[in-house]
Coordinates of C-alpha atoms in Angstrom, one line a residue:
X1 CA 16.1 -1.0 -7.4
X2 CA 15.1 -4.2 -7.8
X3 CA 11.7 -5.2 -6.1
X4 CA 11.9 -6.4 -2.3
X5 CA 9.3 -9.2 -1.0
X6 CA 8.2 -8.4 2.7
X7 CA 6.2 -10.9 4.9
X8 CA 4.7 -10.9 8.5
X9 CA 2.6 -13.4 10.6
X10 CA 0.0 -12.8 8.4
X11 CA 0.6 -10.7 5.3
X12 CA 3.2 -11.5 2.4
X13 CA 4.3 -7.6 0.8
X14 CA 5.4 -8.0 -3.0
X15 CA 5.1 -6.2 -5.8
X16 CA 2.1 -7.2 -8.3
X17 CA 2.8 -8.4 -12.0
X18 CA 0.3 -9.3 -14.7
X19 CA -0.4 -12.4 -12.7
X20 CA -2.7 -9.7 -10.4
X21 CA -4.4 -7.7 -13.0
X22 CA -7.6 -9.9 -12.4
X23 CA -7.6 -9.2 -8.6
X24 CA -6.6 -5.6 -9.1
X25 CA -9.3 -4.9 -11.5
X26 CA -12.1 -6.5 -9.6
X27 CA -11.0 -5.0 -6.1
X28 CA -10.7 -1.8 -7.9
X29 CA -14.6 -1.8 -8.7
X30 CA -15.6 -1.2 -5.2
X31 CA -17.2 2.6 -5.4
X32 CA -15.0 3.6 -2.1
X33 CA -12.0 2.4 -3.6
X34 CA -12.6 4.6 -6.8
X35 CA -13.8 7.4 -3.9
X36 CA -11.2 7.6 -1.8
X37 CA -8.2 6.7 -3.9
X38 CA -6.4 8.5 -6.8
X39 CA -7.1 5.7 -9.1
X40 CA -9.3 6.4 -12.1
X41 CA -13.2 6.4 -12.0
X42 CA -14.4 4.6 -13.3
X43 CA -11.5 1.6 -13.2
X44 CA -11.6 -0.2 -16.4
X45 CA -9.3 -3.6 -17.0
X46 CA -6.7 -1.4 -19.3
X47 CA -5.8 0.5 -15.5
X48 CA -5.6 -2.5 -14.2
X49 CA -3.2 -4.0 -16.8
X50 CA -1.3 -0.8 -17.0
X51 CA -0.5 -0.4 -12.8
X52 CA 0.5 -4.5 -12.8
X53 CA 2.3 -5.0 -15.9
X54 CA 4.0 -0.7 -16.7
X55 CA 3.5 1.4 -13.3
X56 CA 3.9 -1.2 -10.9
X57 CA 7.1 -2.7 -12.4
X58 CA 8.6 1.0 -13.8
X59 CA 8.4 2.7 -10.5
X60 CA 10.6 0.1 -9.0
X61 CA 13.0 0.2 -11.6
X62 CA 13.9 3.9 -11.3
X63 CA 12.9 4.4 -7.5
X64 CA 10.3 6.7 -7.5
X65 CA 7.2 4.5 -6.7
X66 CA 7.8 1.2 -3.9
X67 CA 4.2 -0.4 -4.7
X68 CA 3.2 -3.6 -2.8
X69 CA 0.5 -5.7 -3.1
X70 CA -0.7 -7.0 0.1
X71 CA -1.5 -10.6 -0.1
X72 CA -3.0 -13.3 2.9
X73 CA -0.4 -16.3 2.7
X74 CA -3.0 -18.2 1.0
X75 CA -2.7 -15.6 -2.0
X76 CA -5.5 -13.6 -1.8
X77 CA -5.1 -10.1 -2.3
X78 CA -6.0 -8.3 0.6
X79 CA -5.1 -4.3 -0.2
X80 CA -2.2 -2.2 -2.4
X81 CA 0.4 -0.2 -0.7
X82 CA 2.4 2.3 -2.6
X83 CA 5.0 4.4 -1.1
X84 CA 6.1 7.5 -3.5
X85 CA 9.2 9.6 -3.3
X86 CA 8.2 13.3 -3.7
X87 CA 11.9 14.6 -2.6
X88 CA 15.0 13.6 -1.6
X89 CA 14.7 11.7 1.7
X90 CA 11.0 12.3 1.9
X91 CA 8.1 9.5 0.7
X92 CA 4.3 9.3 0.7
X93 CA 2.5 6.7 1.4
X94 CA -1.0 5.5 0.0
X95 CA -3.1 2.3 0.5
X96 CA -6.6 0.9 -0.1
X97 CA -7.8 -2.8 1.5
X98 CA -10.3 -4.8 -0.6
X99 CA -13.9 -4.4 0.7
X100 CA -13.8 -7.8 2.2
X101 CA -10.6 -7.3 4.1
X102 CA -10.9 -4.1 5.7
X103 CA -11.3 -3.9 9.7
X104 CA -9.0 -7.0 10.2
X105 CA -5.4 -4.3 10.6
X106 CA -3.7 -5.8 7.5
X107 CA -3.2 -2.2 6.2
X108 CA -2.2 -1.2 9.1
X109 CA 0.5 -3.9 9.5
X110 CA 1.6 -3.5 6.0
X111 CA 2.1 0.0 6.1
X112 CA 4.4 -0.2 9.6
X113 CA 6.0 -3.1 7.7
X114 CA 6.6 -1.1 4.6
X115 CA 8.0 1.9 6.6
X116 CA 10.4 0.1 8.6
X117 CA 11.7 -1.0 5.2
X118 CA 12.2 2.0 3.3
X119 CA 13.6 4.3 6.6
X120 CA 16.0 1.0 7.1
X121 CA 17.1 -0.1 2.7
X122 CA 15.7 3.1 0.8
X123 CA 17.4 6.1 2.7
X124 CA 13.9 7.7 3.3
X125 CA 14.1 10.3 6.3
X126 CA 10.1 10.9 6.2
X127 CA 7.0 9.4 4.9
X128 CA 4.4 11.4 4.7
X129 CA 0.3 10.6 4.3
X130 CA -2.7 12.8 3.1
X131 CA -6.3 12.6 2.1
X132 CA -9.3 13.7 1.5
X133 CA -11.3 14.8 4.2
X134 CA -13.6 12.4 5.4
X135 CA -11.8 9.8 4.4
X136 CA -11.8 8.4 8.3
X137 CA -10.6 4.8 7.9
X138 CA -7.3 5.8 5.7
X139 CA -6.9 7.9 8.7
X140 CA -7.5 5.7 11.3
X141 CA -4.8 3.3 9.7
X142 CA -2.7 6.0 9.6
X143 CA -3.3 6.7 13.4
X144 CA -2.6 3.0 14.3
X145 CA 0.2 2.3 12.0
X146 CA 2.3 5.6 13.7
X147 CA 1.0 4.4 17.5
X148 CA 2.2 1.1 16.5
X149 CA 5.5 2.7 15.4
X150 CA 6.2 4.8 18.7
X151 CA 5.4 1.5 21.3
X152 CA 7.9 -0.9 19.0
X153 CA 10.3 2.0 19.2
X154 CA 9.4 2.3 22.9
X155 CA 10.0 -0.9 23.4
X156 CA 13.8 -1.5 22.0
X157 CA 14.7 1.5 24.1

């Protein structure tokens, strides 16, 4: 599949190239980040370069990873968004916000923005999340993003 750009008010959703390996590296220094996330600890620039320029790129070639970087519309990269398939029909999602973006619902908005994609263009029946435990802001996205999801649903009815 080729890769899908996705925007809102605020947000532009696209996928990252080498053009991001600097902000993905440096965002991906914050010790929660490297806590709460699968990515490697510690995050050295080759992870970095690998996710933007082999991972990134490769998952959406053969459709098993939908990975978006969520940017501001001036271009600053505000989180990552990644939504997996682990079956046929059924996707998980991940996400992490930069330090200095967090609290302000892009993740949130990204991730309903991201779902109503793939249950609309990938054929995805179910999206699933998990964490660790005590990871209580990934879960309070998570919370939002699926309250958010019943009232718009509500709401067309």
């Amino acid at each position: 599949m080729d890769p899908v750009t996705l925007t809102t008010d605020r947000l532009l959703l696209r996928t990252v190239g080498p053009q991001d390996t600097d902000a993905v590296y440096d965002a991906c220094q914050d010790p929660d980040i490297q806590r709460w996330t699968t990515i490697p600890s510690p995050y050295l620039r080759e992870h970095a370069e690998a996710f933007t320029e082999q991972m990134s790129p490769d998952g959406w070639t053969d459709g098993s990873m939908f990975t978006f970087g969520v940017f501001l519309h001036s271009g600053e990269l505000a989180g990552m968004l990644g939504i997996t398939m682990r079956a046929l029909g059924m996707g998980e999602i991940g996400f992490w916000a930069a330090k200095r973006h967090r609290s302000h619902g892009y993740i949130t908005e990204a991730a309903l923005t991201a779902c109503r994609w793939a249950f609309t263009h990938v054929a995805i029946d179910r999206i699933e999340w998990r964490a660790e435990v005590g990871n209580r802001a990934s879960r309070a996205v998570a919370e939002r993003t699926v309250s958010r999801s019943r009232a718009h649903s509500a709401q067309r009815r």
